[in-house]
Short mmCIF file of C-alpha atoms in Angstrom, two decimals:
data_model
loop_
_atom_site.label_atom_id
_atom_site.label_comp_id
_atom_site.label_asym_id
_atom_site.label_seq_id
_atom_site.Cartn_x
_atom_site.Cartn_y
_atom_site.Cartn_z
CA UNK A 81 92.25 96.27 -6.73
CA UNK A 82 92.95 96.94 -3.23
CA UNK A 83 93.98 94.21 -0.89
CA UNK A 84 92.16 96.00 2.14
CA UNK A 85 88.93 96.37 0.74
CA UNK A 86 89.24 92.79 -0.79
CA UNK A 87 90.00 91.06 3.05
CA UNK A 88 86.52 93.61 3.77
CA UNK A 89 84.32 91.76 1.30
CA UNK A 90 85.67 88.34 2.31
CA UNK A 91 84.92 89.13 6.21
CA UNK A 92 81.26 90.55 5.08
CA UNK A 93 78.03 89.32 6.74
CA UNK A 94 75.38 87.45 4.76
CA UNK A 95 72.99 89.79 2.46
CA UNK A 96 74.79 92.73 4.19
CA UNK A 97 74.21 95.42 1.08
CA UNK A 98 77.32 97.34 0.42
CA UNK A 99 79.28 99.29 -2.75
CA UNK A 100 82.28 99.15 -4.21
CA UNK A 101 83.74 102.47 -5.84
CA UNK A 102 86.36 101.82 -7.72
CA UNK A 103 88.60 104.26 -9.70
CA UNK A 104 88.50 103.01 -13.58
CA UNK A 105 90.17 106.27 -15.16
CA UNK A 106 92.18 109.94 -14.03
CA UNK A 107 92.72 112.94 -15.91
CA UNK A 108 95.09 115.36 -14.64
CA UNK A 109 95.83 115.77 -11.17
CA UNK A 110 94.22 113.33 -9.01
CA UNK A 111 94.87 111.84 -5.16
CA UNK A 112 94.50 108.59 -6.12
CA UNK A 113 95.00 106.36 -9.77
CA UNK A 114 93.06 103.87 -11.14
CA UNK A 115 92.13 100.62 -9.35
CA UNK A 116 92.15 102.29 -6.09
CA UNK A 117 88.82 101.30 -4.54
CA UNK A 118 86.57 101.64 -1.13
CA UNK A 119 84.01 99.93 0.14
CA UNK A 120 80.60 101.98 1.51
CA UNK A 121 78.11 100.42 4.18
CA UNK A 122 74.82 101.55 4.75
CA UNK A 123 75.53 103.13 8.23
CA UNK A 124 78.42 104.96 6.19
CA UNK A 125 81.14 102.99 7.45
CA UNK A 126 84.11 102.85 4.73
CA UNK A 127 86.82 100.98 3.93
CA UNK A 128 89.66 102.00 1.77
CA UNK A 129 89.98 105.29 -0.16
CA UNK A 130 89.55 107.03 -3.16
CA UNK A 131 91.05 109.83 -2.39
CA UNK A 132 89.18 111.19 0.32
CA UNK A 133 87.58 115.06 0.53
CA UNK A 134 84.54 116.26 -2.02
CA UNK A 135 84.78 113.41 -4.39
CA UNK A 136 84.39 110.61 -2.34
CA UNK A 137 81.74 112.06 -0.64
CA UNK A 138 80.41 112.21 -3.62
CA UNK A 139 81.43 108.79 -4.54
CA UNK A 140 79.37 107.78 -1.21
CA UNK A 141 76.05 109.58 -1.54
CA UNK A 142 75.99 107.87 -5.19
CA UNK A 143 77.66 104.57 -3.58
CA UNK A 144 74.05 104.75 -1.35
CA UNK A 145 71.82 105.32 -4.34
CA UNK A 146 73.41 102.54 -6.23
CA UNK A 147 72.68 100.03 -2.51
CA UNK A 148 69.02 100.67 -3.20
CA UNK A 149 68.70 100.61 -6.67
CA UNK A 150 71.16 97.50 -7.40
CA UNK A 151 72.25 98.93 -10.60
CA UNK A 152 75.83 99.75 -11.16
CA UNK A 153 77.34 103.55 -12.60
CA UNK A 154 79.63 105.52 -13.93
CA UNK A 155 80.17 109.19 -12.45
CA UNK A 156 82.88 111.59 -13.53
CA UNK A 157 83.91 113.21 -10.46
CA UNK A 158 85.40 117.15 -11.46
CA UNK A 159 87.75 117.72 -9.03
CA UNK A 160 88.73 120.89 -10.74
CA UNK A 161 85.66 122.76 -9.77
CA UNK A 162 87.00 122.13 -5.94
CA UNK A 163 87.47 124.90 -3.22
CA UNK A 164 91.00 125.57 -4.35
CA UNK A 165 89.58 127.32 -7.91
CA UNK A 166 87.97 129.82 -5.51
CA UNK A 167 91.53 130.67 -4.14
CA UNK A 168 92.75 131.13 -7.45
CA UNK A 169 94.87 127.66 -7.85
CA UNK A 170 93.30 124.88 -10.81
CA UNK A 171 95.09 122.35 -9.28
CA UNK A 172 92.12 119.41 -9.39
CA UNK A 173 92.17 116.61 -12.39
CA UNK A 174 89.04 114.54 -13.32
CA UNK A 175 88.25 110.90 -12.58
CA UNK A 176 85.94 108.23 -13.86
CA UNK A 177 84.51 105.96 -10.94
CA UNK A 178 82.32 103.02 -11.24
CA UNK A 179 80.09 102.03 -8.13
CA UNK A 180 78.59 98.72 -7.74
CA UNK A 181 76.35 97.16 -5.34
CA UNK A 182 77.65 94.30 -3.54
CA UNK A 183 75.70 91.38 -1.40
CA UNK A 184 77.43 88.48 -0.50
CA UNK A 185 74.92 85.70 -0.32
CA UNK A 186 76.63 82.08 0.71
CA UNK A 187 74.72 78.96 1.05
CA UNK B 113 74.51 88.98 -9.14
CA UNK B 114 76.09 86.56 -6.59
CA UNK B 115 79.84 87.56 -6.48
CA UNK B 116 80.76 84.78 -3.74
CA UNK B 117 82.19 82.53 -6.63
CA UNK B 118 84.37 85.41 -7.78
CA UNK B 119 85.54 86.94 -4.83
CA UNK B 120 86.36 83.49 -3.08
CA UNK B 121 88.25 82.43 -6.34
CA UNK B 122 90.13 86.51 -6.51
CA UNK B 123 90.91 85.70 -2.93
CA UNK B 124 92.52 82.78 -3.74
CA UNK B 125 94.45 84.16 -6.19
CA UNK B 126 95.79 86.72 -4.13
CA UNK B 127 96.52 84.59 -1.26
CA UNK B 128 98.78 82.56 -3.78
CA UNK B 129 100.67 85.41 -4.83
CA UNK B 130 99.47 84.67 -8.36
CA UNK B 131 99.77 86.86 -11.31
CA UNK B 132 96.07 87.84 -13.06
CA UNK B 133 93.65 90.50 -14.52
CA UNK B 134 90.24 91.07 -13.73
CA UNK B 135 88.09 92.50 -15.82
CA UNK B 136 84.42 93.98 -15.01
CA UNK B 137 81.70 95.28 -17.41
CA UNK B 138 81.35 98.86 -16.52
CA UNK B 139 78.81 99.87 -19.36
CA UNK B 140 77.17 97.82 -21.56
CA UNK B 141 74.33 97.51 -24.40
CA UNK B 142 74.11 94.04 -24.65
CA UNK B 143 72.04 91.51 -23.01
CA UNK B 144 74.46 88.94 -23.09
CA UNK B 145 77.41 91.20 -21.27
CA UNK B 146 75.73 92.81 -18.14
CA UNK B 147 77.14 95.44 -16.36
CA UNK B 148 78.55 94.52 -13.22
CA UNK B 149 80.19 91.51 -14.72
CA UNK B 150 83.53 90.22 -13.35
CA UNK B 151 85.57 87.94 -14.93
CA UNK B 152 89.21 86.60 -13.36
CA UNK B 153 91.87 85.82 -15.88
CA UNK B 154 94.68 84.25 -15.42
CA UNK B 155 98.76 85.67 -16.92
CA UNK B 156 98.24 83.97 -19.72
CA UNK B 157 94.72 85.77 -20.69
CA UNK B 158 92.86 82.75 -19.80
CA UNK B 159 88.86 82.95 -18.18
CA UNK B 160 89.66 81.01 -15.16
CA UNK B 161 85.90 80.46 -13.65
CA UNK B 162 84.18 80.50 -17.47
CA UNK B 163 82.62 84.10 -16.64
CA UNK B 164 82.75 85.76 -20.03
CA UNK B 165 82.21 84.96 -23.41
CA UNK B 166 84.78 83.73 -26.06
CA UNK B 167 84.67 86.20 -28.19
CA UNK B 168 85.19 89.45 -25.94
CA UNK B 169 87.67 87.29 -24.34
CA UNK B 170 89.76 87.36 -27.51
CA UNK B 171 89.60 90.79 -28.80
CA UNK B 172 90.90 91.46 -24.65
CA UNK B 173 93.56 89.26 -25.61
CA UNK B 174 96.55 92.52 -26.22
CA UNK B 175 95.26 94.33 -23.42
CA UNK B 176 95.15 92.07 -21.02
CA UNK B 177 98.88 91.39 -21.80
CA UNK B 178 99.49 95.22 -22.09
CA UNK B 179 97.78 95.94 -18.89
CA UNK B 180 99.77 92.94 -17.30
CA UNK B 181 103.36 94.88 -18.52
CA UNK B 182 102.53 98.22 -17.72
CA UNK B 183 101.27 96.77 -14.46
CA UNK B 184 98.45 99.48 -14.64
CA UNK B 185 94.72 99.38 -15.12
CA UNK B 186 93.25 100.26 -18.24
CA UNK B 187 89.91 100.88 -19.63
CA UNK B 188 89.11 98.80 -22.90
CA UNK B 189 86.42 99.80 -25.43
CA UNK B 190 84.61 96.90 -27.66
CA UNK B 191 82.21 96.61 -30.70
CA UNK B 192 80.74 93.02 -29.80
CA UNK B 193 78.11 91.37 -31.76
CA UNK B 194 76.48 95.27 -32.74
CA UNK B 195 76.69 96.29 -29.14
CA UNK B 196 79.04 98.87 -27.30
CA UNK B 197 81.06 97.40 -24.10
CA UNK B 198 83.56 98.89 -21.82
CA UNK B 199 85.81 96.87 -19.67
CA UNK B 200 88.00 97.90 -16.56
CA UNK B 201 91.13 95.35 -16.93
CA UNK B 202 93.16 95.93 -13.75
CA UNK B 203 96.12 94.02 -12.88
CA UNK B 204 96.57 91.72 -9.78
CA UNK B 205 99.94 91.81 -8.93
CA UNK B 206 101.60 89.70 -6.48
CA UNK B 207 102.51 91.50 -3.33
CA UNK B 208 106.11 92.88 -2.82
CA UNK B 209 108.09 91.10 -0.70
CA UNK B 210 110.78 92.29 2.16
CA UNK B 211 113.57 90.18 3.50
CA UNK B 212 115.20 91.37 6.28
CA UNK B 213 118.45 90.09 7.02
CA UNK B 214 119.93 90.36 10.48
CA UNK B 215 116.76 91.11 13.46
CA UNK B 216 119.12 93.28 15.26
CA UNK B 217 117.75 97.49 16.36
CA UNK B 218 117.31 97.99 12.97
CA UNK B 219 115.01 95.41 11.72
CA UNK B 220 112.51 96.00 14.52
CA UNK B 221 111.00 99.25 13.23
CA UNK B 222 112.00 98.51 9.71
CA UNK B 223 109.94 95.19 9.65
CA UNK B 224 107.08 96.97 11.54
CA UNK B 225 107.29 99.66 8.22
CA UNK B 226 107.64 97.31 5.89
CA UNK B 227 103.75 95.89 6.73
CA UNK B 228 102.88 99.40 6.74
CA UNK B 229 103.48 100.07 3.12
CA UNK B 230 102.07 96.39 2.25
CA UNK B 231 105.29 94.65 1.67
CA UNK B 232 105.03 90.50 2.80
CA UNK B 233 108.02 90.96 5.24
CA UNK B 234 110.55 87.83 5.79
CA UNK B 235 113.21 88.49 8.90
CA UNK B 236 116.23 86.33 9.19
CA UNK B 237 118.56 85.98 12.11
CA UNK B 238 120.87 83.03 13.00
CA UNK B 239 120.17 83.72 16.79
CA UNK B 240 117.34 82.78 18.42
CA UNK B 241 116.94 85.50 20.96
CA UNK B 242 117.01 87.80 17.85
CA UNK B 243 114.65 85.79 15.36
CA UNK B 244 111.14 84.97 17.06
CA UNK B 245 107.99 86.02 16.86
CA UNK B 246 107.73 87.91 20.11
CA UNK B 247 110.05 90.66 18.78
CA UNK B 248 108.49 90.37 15.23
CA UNK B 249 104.98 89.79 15.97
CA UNK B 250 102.94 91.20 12.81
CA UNK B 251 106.01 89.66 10.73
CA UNK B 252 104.90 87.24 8.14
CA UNK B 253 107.35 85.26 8.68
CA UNK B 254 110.60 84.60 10.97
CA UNK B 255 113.67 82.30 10.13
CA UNK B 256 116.04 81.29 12.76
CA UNK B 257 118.57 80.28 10.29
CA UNK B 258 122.21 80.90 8.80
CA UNK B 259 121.88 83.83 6.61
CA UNK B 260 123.34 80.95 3.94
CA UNK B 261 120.63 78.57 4.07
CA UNK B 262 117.71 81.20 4.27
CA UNK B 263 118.82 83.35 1.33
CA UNK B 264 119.45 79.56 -0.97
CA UNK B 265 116.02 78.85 0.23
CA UNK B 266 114.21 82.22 -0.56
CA UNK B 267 112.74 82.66 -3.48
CA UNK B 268 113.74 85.89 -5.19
CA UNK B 269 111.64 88.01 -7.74
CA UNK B 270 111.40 91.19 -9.43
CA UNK B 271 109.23 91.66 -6.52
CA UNK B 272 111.47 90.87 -3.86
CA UNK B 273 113.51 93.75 -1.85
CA UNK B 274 116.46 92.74 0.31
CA UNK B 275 117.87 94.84 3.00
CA UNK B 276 121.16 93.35 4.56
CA UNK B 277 121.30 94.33 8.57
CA UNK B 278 123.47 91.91 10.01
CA UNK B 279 125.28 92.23 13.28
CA UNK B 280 128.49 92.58 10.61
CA UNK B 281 130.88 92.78 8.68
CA UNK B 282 131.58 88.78 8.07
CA UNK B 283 127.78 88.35 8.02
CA UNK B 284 127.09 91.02 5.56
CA UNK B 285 129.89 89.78 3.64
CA UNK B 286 127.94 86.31 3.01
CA UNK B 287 124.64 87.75 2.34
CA UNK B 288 125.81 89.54 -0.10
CA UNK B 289 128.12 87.39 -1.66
CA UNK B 290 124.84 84.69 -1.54
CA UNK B 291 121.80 87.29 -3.08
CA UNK B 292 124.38 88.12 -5.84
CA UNK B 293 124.55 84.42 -6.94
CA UNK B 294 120.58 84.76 -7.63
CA UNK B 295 117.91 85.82 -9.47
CA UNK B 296 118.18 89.96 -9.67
CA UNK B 297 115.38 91.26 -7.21
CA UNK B 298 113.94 94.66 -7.23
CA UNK B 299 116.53 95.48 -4.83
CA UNK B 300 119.20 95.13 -2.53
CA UNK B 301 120.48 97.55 0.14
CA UNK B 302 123.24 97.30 2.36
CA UNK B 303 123.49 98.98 5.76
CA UNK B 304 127.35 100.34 6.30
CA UNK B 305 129.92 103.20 6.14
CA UNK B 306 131.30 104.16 3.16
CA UNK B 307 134.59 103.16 4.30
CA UNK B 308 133.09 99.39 5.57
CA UNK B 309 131.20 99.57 1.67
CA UNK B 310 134.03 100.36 0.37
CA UNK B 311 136.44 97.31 2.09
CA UNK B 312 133.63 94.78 1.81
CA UNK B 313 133.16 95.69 -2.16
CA UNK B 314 136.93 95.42 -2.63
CA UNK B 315 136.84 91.44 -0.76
CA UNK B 316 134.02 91.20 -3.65
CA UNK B 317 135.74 92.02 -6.26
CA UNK B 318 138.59 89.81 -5.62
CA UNK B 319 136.12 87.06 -4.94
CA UNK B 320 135.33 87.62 -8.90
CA UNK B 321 131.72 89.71 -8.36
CA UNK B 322 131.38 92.34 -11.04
CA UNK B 323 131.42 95.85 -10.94
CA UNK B 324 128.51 95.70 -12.40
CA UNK B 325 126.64 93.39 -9.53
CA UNK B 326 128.49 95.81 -7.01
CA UNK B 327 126.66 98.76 -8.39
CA UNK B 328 123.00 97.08 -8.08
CA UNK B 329 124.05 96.86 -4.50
CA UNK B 330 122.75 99.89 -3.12
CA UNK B 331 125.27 101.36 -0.05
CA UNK B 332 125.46 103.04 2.05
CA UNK B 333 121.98 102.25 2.33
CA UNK B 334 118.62 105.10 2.25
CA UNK B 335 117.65 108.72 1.28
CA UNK B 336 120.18 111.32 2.80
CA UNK B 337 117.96 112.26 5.43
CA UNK B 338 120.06 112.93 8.30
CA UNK B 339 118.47 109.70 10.07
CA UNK B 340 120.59 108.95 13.65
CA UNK B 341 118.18 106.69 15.34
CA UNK B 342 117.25 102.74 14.51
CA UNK B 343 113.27 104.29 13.41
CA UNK B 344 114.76 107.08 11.62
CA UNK B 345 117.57 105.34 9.84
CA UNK B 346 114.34 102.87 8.79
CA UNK B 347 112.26 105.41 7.29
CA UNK B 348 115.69 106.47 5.46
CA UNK B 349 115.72 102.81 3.98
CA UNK B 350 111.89 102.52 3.40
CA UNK B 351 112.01 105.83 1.68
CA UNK B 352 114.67 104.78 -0.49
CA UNK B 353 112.55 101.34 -1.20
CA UNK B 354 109.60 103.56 -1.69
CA UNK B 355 111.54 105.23 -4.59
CA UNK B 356 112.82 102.29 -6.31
CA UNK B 357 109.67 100.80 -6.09
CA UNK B 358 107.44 103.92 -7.65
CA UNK B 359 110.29 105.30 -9.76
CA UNK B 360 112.66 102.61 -11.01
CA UNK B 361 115.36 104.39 -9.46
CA UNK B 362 117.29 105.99 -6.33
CA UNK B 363 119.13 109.07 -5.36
CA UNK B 364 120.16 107.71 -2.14
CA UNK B 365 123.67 107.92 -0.26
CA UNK B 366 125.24 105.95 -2.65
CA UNK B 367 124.73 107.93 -5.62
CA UNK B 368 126.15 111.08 -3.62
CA UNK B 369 129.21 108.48 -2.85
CA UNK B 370 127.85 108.05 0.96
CA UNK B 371 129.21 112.43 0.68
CA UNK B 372 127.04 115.08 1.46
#
């Protein structure tokens, strides 16, 4: 959980679609651990990280599939295959993110 | 899925510094166990807004608890009724706490860093000029108190880390004297020479404190960093925190014996 991202969600406009990626599980060498989250608008606003660089980015073009869809996932984000292999260095780990549409509706 | 119920209720949980777990389906082959699901527990492994079924609640029961003591997340895999479920458990832990004793040079920058790195910082000072909110603004709290009083009235945790800044010696002689009467907190950190350490230990000892409570007492205070300057000598002490915090342990000044 991240305290940020939770004060985002409470402070969230009605029906305003968002996702949640959250880390669930790390292998190796990763920037950030499990239960370290951020929250993806539509405009591609964000709110916390997961680490920043090629996987979140990844973690937001899925975090905008899952906004139109409304069904959650897990990726596996291979951090390994990053630019630093091309310079020689394995340096990346792998992590296990789950991204989940959010819409606050209050009544 | 509305989430409203869950998130106001997680919020609340939070806000009261309250120990918990939440749990959320992240894959699923069951109809009755959707993916997406969140469920709030509370330390003792109980559903506390009747989210999830019984009987995934109880075979959660050791990993919630484990998950709770390693104060780490975990990923838990089930055989329920024929079906396949996974469950994210991840810990809410209540936020770390910073008292600041004494709102002298030092405290300023130190209490400012101490809401950077997410600590729920507490400054005390017995004189007014020193302890208000205009020199602490994004403090959550100030205290214009005697150091007495506000360290009998705090209430200290494994989750509490104490930093004694007074103006001196006699001050820092009572705080200390007061925190080691109380419940051990994460940690405690004295600002000081080795030779004022050393003369304020000795009054300690003879006052009956143990060598043992003098050696939890971390001083001279902060990572050897070479720190002159009230926001350097801060980010010496914060470091040092940081350390304790993530590792269980410090090599700070006093471990070298305050020596180079």
């Amino acid at each position: 959980m991240d305290s940020k991202v939770l004060d985002e969600v409470m402070h969230l406009e009605n029906d305003e679609q968002t996702a949640i990626a959250t880390i669930i599980s790390t292998r190796g060498s990763t920037p950030r651990k499990s239960g370290s989250q951020a929250l993806f608008y539509r405009d591609g606003r964000t709110v916390g990280t997961i680490g920043g660089g090629c996987g979140e980015a990844e973690a937001k073009r899925l975090a905008l599939m899952v906004m139109e869809s409304g069904i959650p996932i897990v990726v596996e984000v291979n951090l390994t295959h990053d630019v630093a292999e091309a310079d020689g260095m394995v340096c990346g780990g792998v992590m296990e993110i789950f991204i989940e549409p959010l819409k606050l509706s209050r009544n | 899925m509305n989430m409203i119920d869950f998130y106001s209720a997680l919020n609340q949980w939070v806000r009261d510094n309250r120990l918990g777990v939440t749990g959320t389906i992240v894959s699923s082959n069951t109809d009755s166990c959707p993916v997406g699901l969140k469920f709030l527990m509370n330390d003792m492994g109980q559903d506390v807004l009747g989210k999830i079924e019984a009987g995934i609640l109880a075979l959660l029961e050791d990993s919630i608890q484990d998950v709770l003591s390693i104060r780490t997340p975990k990923v838990v895999n089930l055989e329920y009724q024929n079906g396949l479920i996974r469950v994210f458990l991840d810990p809410i832990l209540p936020q770390a706490r910073l008292l600041i004793l004494g709102g002298g040079h030092i405290a300023v920058p130190l209490a400012e860093m101490g809401r950077l790195l997410e600590f729920q910082v507490t400054v005390v000072d017995d004189r007014p000029s020193f302890a208000n909110t205009a020199r602490f603004q994004q403090v959550s709290q100030v205290l214009c108190q005697d150091f007495e009083t506000a360290i009998r009235e705090f209430q200290f945790d494994a989750n509490t880390y104490i930093i004694v800044v007074t103006r001196g010696h006699r001050h820092d002689k009572t705080c200390l004297q007061e925190i080691l009467k109380k419940t051990k907190p994460a940690y405690i950190g004295m600002i000081g020479s080795r030779r004022k350490v050393a003369s304020l230990f000795k009054d300690l000892r003879e006052d009956g404190f143990s060598e043992e409570e003098l050696k939890s007492v971390h001083a001279p205070i902060g990572l050897d960093i070479g720190a002159q300057t009230p926001a350097e000598i801060s980010v010496s002490i914060m470091s040092e925190i940081i350390m304790v915090r993530r590792f269980g342990y410090s090599s700070g000044l006093k471990t070298q014996g305050g020596k180079r």
